[in-house]
Coordinates of C-alpha atoms in Angstrom, one line a residue:
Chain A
X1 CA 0.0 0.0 0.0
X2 CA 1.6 3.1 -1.0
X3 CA 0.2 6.1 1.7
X4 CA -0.1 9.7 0.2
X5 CA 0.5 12.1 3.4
X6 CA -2.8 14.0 3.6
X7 CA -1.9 17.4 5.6
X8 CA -3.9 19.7 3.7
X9 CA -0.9 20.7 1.3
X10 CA -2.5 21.9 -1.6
X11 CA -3.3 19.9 -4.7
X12 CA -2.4 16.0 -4.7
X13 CA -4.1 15.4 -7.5
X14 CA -1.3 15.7 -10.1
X15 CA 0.7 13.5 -7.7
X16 CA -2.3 10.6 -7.7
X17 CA -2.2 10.7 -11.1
X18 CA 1.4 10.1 -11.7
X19 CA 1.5 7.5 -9.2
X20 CA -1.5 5.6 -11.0
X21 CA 0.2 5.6 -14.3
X22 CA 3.8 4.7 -12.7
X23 CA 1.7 1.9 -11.6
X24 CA -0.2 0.8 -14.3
X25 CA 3.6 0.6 -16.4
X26 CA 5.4 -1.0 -13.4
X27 CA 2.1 -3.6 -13.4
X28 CA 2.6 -3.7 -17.4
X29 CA 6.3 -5.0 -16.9
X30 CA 6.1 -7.1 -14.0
X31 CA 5.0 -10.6 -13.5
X32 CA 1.2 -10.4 -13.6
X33 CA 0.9 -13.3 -10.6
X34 CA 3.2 -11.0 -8.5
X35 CA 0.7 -8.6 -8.4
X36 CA -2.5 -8.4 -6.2
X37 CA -5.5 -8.5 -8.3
X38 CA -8.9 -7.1 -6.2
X39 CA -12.1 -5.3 -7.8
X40 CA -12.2 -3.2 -5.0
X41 CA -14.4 -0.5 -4.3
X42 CA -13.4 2.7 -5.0
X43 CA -12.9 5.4 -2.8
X44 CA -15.7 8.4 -3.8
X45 CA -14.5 11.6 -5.6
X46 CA -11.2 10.1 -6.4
X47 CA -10.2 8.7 -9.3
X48 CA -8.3 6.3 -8.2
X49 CA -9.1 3.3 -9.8
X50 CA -9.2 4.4 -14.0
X51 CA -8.6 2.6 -16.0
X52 CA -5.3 2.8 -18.0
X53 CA -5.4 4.6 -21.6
X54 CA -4.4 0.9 -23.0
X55 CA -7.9 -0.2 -21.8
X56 CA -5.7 -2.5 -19.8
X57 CA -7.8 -3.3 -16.3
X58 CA -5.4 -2.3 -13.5
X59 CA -3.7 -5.1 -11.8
X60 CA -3.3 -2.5 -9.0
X61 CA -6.3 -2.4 -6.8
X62 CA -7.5 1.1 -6.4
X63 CA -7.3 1.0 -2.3
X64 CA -3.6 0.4 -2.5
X65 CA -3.0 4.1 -2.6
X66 CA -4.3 5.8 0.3
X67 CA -4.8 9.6 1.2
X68 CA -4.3 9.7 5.0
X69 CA -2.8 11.6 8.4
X70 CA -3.4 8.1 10.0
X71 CA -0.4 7.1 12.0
X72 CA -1.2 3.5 12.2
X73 CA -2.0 3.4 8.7
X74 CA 1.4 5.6 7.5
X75 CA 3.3 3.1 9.8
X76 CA 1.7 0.0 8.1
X77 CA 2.1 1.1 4.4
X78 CA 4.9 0.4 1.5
X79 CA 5.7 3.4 0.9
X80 CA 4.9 7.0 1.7
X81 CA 4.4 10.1 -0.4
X82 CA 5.3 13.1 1.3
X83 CA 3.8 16.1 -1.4
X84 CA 3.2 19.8 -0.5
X85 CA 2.5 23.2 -2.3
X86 CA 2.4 26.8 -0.9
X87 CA 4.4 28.4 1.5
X88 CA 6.9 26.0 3.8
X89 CA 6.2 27.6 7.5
X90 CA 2.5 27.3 7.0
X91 CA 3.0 23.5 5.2
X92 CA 5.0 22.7 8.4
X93 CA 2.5 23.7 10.9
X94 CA -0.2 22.1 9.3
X95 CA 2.1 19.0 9.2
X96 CA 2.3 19.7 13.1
X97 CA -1.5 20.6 13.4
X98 CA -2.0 16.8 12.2
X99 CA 0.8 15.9 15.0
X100 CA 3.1 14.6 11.9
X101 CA 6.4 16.6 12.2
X102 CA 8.0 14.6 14.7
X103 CA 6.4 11.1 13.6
X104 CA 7.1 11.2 10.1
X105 CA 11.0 11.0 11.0
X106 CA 10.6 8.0 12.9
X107 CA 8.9 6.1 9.8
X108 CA 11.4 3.2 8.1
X109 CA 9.7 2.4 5.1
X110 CA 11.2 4.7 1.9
X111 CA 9.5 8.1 2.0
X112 CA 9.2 10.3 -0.7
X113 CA 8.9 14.1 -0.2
X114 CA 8.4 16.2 -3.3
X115 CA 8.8 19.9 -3.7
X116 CA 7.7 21.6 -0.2
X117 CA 7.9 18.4 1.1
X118 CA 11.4 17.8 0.6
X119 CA 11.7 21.2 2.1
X120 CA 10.3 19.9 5.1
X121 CA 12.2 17.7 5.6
X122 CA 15.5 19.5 6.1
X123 CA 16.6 21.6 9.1
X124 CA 15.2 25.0 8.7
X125 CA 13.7 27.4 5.5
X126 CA 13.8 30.9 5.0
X127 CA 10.4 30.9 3.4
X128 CA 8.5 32.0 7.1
X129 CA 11.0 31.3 9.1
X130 CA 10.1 27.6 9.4
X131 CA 12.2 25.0 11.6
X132 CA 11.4 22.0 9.7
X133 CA 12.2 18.1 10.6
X134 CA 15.7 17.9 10.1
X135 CA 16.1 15.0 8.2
X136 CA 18.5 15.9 6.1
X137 CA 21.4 18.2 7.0
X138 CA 20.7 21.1 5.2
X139 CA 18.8 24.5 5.3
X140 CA 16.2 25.8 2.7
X141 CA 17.3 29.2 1.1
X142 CA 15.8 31.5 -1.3
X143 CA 16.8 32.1 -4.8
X144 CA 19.1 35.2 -5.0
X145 CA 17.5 37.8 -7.7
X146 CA 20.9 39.1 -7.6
X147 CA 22.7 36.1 -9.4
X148 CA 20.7 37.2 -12.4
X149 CA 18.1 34.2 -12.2
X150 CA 14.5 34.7 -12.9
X151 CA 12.5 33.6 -10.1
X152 CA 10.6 31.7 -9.2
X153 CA 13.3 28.9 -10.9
X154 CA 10.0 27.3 -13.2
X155 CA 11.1 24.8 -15.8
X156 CA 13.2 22.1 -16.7
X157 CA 16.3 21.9 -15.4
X158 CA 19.3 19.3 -15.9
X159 CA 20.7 16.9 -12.4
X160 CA 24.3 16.1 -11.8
X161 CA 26.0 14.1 -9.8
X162 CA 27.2 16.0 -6.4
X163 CA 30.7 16.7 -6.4
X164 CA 32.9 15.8 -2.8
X165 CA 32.2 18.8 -1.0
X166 CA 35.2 20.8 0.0
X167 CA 35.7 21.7 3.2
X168 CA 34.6 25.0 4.3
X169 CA 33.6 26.7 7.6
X170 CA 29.7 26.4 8.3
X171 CA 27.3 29.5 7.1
X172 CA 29.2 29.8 4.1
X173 CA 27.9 30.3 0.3
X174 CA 28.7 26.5 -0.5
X175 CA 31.4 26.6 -3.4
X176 CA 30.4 25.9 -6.7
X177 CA 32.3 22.8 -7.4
X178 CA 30.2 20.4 -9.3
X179 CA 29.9 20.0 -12.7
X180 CA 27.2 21.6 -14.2
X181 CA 28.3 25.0 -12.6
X182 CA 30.6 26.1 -15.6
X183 CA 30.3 27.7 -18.1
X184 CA 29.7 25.3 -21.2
X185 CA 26.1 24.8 -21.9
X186 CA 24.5 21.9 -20.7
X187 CA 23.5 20.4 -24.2
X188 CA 27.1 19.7 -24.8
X189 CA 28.5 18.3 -21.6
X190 CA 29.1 15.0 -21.7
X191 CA 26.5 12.7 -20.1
X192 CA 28.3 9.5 -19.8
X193 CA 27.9 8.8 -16.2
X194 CA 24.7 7.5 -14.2
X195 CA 23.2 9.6 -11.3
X196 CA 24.1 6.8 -8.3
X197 CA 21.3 6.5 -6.6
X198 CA 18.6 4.0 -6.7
X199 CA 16.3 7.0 -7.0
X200 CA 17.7 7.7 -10.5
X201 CA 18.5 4.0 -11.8
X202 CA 18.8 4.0 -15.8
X203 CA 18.9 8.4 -15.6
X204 CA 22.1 9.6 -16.6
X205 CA 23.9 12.8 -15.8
X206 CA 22.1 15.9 -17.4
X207 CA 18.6 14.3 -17.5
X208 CA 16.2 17.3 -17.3
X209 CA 13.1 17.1 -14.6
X210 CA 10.8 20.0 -14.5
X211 CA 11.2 22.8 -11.5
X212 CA 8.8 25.2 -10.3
X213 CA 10.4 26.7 -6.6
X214 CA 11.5 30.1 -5.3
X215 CA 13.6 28.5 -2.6
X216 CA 16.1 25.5 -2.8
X217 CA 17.8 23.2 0.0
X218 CA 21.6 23.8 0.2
X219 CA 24.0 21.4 -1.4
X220 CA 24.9 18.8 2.0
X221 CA 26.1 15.5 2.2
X222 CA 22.6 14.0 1.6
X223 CA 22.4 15.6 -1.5
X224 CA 21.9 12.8 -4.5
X225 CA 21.8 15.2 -7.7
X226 CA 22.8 18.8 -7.8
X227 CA 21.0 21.6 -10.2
X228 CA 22.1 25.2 -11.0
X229 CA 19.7 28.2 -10.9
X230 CA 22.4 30.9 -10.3
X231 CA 23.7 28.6 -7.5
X232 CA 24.1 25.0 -7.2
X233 CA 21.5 23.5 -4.9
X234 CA 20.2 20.1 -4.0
X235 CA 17.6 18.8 -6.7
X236 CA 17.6 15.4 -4.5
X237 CA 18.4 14.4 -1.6
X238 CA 18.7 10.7 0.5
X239 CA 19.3 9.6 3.7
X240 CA 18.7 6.1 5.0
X241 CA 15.0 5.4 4.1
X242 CA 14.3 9.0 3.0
X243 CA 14.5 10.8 -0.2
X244 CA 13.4 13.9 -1.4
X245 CA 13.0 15.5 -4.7
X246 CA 12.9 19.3 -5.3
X247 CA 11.6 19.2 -8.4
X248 CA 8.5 17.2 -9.9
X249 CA 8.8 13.9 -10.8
X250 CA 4.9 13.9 -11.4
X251 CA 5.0 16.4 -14.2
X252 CA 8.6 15.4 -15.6
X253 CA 7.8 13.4 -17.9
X254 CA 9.0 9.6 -18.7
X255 CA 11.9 10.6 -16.7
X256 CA 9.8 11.4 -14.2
X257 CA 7.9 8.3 -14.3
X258 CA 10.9 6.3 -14.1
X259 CA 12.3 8.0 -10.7
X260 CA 8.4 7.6 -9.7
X261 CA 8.9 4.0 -10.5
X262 CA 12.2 3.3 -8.9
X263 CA 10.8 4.6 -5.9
X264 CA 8.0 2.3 -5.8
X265 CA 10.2 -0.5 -6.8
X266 CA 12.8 0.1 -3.7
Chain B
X1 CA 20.8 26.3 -17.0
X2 CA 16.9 26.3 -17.4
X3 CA 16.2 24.8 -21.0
X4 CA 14.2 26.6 -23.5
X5 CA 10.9 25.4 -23.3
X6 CA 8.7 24.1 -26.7
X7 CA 5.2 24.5 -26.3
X8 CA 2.4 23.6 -28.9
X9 CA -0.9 25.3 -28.5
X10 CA -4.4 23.1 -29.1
X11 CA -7.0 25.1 -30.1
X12 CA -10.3 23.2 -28.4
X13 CA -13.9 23.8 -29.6
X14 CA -16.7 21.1 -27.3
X15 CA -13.6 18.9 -26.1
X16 CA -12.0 18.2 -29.3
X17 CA -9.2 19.9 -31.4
X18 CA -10.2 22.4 -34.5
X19 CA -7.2 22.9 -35.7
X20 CA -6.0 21.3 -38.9
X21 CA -3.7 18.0 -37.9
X22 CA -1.6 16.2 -39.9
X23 CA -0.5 13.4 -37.6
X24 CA -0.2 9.8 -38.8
X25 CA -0.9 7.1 -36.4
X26 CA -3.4 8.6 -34.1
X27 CA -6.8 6.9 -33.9
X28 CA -8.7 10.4 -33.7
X29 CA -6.9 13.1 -34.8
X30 CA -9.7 15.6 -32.8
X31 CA -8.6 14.1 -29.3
X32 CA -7.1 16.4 -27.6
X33 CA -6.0 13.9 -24.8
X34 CA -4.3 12.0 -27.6
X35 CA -2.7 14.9 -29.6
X36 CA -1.7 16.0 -26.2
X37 CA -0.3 12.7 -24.8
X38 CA 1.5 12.8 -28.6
X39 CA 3.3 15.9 -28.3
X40 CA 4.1 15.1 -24.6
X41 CA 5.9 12.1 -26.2
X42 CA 7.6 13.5 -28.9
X43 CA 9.2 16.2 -26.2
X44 CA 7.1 19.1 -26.0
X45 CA 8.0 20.7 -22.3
X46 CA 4.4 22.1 -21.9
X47 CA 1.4 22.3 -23.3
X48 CA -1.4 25.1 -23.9
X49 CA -5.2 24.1 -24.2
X50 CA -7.4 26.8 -25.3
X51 CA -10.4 26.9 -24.9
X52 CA -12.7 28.6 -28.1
X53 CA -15.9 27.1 -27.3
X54 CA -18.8 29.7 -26.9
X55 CA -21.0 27.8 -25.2
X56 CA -21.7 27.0 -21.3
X57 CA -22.0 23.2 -22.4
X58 CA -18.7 23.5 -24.4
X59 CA -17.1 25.2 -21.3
X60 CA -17.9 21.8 -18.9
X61 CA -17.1 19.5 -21.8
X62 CA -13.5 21.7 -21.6
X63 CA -13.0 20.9 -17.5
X64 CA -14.1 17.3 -18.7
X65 CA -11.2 17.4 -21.0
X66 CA -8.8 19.1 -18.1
X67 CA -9.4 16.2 -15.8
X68 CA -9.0 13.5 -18.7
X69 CA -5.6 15.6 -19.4
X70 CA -4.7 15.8 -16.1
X71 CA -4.7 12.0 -15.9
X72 CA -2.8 10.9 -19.3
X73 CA -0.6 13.5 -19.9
X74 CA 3.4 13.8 -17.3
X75 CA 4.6 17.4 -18.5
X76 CA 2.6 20.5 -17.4
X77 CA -0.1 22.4 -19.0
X78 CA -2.0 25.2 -19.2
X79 CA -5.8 26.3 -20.4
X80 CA -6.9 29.3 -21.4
X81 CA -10.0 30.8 -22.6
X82 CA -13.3 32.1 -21.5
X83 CA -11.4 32.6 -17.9
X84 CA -13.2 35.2 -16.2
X85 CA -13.7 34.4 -11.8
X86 CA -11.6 32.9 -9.9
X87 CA -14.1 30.6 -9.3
X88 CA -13.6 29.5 -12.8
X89 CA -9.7 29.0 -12.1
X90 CA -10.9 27.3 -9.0
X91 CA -12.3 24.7 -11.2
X92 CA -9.7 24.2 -13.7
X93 CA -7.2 23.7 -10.9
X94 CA -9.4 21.3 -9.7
X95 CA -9.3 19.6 -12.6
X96 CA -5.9 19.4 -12.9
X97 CA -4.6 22.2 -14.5
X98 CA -0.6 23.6 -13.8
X99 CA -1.6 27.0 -15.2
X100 CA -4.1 29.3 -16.0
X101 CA -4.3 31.7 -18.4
X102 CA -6.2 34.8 -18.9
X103 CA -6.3 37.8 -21.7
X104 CA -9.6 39.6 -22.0
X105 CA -10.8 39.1 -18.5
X106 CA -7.8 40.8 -17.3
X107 CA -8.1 43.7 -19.3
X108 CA -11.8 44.3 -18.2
X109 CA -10.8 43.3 -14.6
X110 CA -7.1 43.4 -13.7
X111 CA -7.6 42.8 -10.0
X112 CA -8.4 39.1 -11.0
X113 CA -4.9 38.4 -11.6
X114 CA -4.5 39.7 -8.3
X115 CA -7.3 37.2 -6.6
X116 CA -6.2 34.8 -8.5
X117 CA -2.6 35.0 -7.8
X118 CA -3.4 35.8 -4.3
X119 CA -4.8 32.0 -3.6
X120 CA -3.2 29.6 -6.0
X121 CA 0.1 31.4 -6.0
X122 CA 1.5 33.5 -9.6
X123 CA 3.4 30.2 -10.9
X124 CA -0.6 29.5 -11.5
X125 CA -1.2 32.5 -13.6
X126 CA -0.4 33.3 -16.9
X127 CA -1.0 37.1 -18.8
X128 CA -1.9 36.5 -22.1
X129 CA -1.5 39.3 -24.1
X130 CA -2.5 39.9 -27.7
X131 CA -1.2 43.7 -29.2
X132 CA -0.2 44.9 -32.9
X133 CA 1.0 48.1 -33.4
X134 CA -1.1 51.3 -33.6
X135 CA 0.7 54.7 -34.4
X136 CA 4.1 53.5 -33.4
X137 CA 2.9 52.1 -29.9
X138 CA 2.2 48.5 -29.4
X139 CA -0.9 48.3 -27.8
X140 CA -3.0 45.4 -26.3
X141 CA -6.4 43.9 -28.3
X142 CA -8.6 41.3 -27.2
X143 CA -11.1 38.9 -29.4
X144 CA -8.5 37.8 -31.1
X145 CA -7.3 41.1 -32.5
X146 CA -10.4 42.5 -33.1
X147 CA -10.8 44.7 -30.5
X148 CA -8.8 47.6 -29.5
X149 CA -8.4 48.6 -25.9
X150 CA -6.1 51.2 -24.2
X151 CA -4.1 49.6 -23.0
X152 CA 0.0 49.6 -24.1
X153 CA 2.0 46.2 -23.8
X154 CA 4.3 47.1 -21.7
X155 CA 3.0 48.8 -19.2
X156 CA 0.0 46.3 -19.3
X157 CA 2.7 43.8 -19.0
X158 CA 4.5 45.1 -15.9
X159 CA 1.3 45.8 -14.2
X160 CA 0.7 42.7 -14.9
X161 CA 3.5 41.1 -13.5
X162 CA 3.0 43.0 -10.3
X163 CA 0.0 41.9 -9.9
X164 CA 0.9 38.4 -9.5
X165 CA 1.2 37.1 -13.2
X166 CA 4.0 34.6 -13.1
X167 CA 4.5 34.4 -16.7
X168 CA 3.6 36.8 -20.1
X169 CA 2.5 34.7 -23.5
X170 CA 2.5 37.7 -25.8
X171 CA 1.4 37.2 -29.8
X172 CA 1.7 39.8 -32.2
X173 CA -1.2 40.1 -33.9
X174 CA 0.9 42.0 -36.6
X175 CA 3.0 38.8 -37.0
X176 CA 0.5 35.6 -36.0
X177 CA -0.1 33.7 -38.9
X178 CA 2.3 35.6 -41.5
X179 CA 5.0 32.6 -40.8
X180 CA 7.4 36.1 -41.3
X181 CA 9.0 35.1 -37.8
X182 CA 8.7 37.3 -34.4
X183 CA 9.2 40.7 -33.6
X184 CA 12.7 39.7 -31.7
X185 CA 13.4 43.8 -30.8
X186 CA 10.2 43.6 -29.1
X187 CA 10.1 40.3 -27.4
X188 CA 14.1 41.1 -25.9
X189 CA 12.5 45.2 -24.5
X190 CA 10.4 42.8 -23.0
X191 CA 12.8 40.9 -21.4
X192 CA 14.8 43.5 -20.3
X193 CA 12.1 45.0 -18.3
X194 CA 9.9 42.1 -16.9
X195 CA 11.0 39.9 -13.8
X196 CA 9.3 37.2 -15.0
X197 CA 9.1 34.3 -17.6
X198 CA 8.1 34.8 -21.5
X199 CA 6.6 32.3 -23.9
X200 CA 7.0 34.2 -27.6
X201 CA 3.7 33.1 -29.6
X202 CA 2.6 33.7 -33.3
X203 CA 4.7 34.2 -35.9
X204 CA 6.9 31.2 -36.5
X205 CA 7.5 29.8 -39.9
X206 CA 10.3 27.8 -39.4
X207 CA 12.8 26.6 -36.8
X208 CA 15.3 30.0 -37.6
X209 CA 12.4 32.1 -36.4
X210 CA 12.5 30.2 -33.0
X211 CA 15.6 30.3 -32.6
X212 CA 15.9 33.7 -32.9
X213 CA 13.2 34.6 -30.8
X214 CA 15.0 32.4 -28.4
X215 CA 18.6 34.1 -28.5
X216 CA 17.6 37.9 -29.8
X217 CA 14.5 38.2 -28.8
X218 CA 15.4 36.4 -25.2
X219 CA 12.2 34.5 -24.6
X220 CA 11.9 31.4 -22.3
X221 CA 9.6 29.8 -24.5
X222 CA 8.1 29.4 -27.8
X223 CA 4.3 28.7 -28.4
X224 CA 3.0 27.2 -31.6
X225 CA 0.2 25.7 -33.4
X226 CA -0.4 25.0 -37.5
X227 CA 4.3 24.4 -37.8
X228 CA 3.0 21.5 -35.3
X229 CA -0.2 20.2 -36.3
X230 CA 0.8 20.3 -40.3
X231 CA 3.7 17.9 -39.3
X232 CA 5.5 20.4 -40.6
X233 CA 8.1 21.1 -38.0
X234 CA 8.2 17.9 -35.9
X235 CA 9.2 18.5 -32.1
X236 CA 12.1 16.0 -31.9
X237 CA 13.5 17.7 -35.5
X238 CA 13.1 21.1 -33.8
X239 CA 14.9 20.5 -31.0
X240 CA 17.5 18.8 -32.7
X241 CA 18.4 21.4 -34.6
X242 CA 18.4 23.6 -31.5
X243 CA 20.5 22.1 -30.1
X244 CA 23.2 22.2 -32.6
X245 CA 22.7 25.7 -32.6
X246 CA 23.8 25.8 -28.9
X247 CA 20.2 26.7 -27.6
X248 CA 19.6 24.3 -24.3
X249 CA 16.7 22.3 -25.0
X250 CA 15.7 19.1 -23.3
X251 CA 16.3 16.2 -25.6

């Protein structure tokens, strides 16, 4: 059962929608016997359970993606989907409101947060002054107009592997030391290597994935796959069973299926 | 580096697609879903649905559509057309929609783009702007060019933008349908003075025209419909050739 964290983060939809059709090609290529196979009722006013534009039936039963703040029922599922629009301090206390900020750390399952929800789930963000759940060990800055950027960053964007970060004295702008902070354009870089984590299986370097954020968590040590908006920032980020994506896997296209489907394969 | 983004336009009358399309291989060339889920494939980076029906049937059969789009289609997209609440954004959001855009509605009632940027945020609001040139000013029409107002692009534009729009899609009506390319002086004066994103629209006969719009005139993004629908321009060949002319696309 994958759970979709329900905190009253603005518009899921686009992320049910993904899911379903990362499902319906991850039931497509697997084993049909492997798969659980139930005419289940469908849950009212969401349209969970389409069918596929193949006219394919869904091996997925509809019920196995859930919309929920439920504890018991985040604790007990596959997966969880951590999604969020809007601004980050109010996202974070309607994530406490729903008493979810400090249990949502303590889940072992892979989690996904996308967009404000990765943002959540480092230390701190600018955007309100929120102190978020400090997952991962970085803070979420805004986009410096300065640098020359149009903001808010909206668009597609390439990811890159994260350099070894120098060594540097905390607070500091990080230093631009990755590729895909030169000067060549991106189009001609080579793209040889894969982006190493499970997150991106098959995706080599320079794959674009579609942005739409003002602010951006710093480049850390959790950071899987860097981007460049004026700055180099953390596109992705992992830690144990966590991983966040500051772009949208939901609207990036077969690329963003296929990090939608490595996630649910983990 | 953010790519340049490709976006083809559907024109959609009752839920299906008016324009003229010369795509082999499609079941129904008037599905917009279809056409849509096409072009996604073939690398558009967005799509635009408008909306030209008149009616209020044609206008649920178009939120039918946005939900159906919603569900098929993995890059984002915007509708436009017949905007004119927020309550009418409300619904398209609801639907599915990435973006709205509005034109004439604006122009009438700027303080929407204000409302409407005010609760779904401006990366959910686009200013659609249609001007030609009258005595040596650009100035903004609606109805497709067939109305004048008072209004002067760029001002209109900025206003706009401080408002809450989040991105401009501006057409010269002196330039849509020529195929004579876009007014690049223009769309780069725009560029210089606007904080935010522009998608360059009308005018394009061939891929030189985009690529200059994309360079000289400094847009974000180019809109089209008939180089796309004839088959004339295919996406993938489009890119392509941007590419090799050192324009970052997503391939």
């Amino acid at each position: 059962m994958i759970a979709i964290v329900d905190y009253g983060a603005g518009n899921i939809r686009s992320v049910l929608n993904a899911l379903r059709r990362s499902l319906d090609s991850l039931a497509l290529a697997r084993d049909d016997n492997s798969l659980i196979s139930t005419e289940a009722a469908r849950p009212s006013g969401e349209p969970f359970g389409m069918r596929s534009p193949t006219g394919r039936a869904q091996i997925f039963s509809p019920e196995e993606i859930v919309l929920t703040a439920d504890t018991a029922v985040l604790r007990a599922a596959d997966k969880v989907i951590l999604p969020g629009v809007g601004e980050a301090s109010t996202a974070m206390k309607a994530l406490s409101d729903c008493g979810l900020a400090e249990f949502i750390p303590t889940l072992t399952q892979p989690v996904l947060g996308i967009c404000i929800g990765a943002q959540l789930m480092c230390r701190s963000s600018e955007e309100g002054g929120a102190r978020c759940m400090g997952i991962f060990s970085t803070d979420v800055r805004r986009f410096d107009a300065a640098a020359g950027e149009k903001i808010p960053h909206m668009g597609w964007n390439s990811l890159f592997a994260p350099a070894p970060l120098p060594s540097r004295p905390t607070g500091e702008t990080p230093v631009s030391s990755c590729p895909g902070a030169g000067e060549a354009p991106m189009s001609s870089r080579a793209q040889s290597r894969d982006l190493s984590s499970p997150l991106f299986k098959g995706l080599p370097e320079g794959t674009y994935v579609y942005f739409v954020h003002s602010f951006y968590p710093e480049l850390c040590p959790d950071t899987i796959a860097v981007s460049h908006h004026g700055v180099d920032f953390s596109a992705a980020l992992a830690k144990d069973n966590f991983f966040a994506c500051q772009f949208h896997p939901e609207k990036s296209g077969a690329v963003g299926e296929t990090i939608l489907r490595n996630f649910l394969s983990l | 580096m953010v790519a340049k983004r490709i976006i083809p336009c559907l024109d959609v009358k009752d839920g299906r697609t008016v324009k003229g399309v010369n795509f082999v291989g499609l079941r129904d060339v008037g599905d917009a879903v279809q056409l849509g889920a096409r072009y996604a494939a073939e690398g558009a980076d967005e799509l635009v649905y408008l909306d030209i029906s008149a009616s209020v049937e044609g206008r649920k059969t178009f939120c039918e559509l946005v939900s159906r789009v919603a569900a098929e289609i993995n890059i984002p997209f915007t509708v436009g057309g017949g905007i004119s609440t927020v309550d009418d954004a409300a619904r398209l959001l609801d639907a599915g929609a990435d973006k709205i855009s509005v034109n004439t509605a604006a122009i009438n009632n700027p303080g929407l783009i204000d409302a409407i940027a005010a609760k779904y945020g401006s990366q959910f609001v686009v200013i659609a702007i249609d001007a030609r040139v009258v005595d040596g000013r650009w100035m903004a029409t609606t109805h497709g060019g067939r109305t004048a107002t008072d209004r002067e692009l760029f001002s209109w534009a900025k206003e706009a933008a401080d408002r809450g729009a989040g991105e401009l899609l501006f057409t010269s009506m002196d330039h849509d349908g020529t195929r004579d390319g876009y007014p690049c002086e223009t769309y780069a004066a725009l560029a210089d003075v606007l904080p935010i994103p522009i998608i360059a629209s009308g005018g394009a006969g061939c891929v030189q025209d985009i690529a200059d719009v994309l360079t000289v005139g400094k847009a974000d993004a180019a809109l089209a419909a008939s180089i796309f629908h004839s088959g004339e321009i295919p996406i993938p060949r489009l890119k392509q050739e941007l590419n090799k002319l050192n324009i970052p696309v997503r391939l």
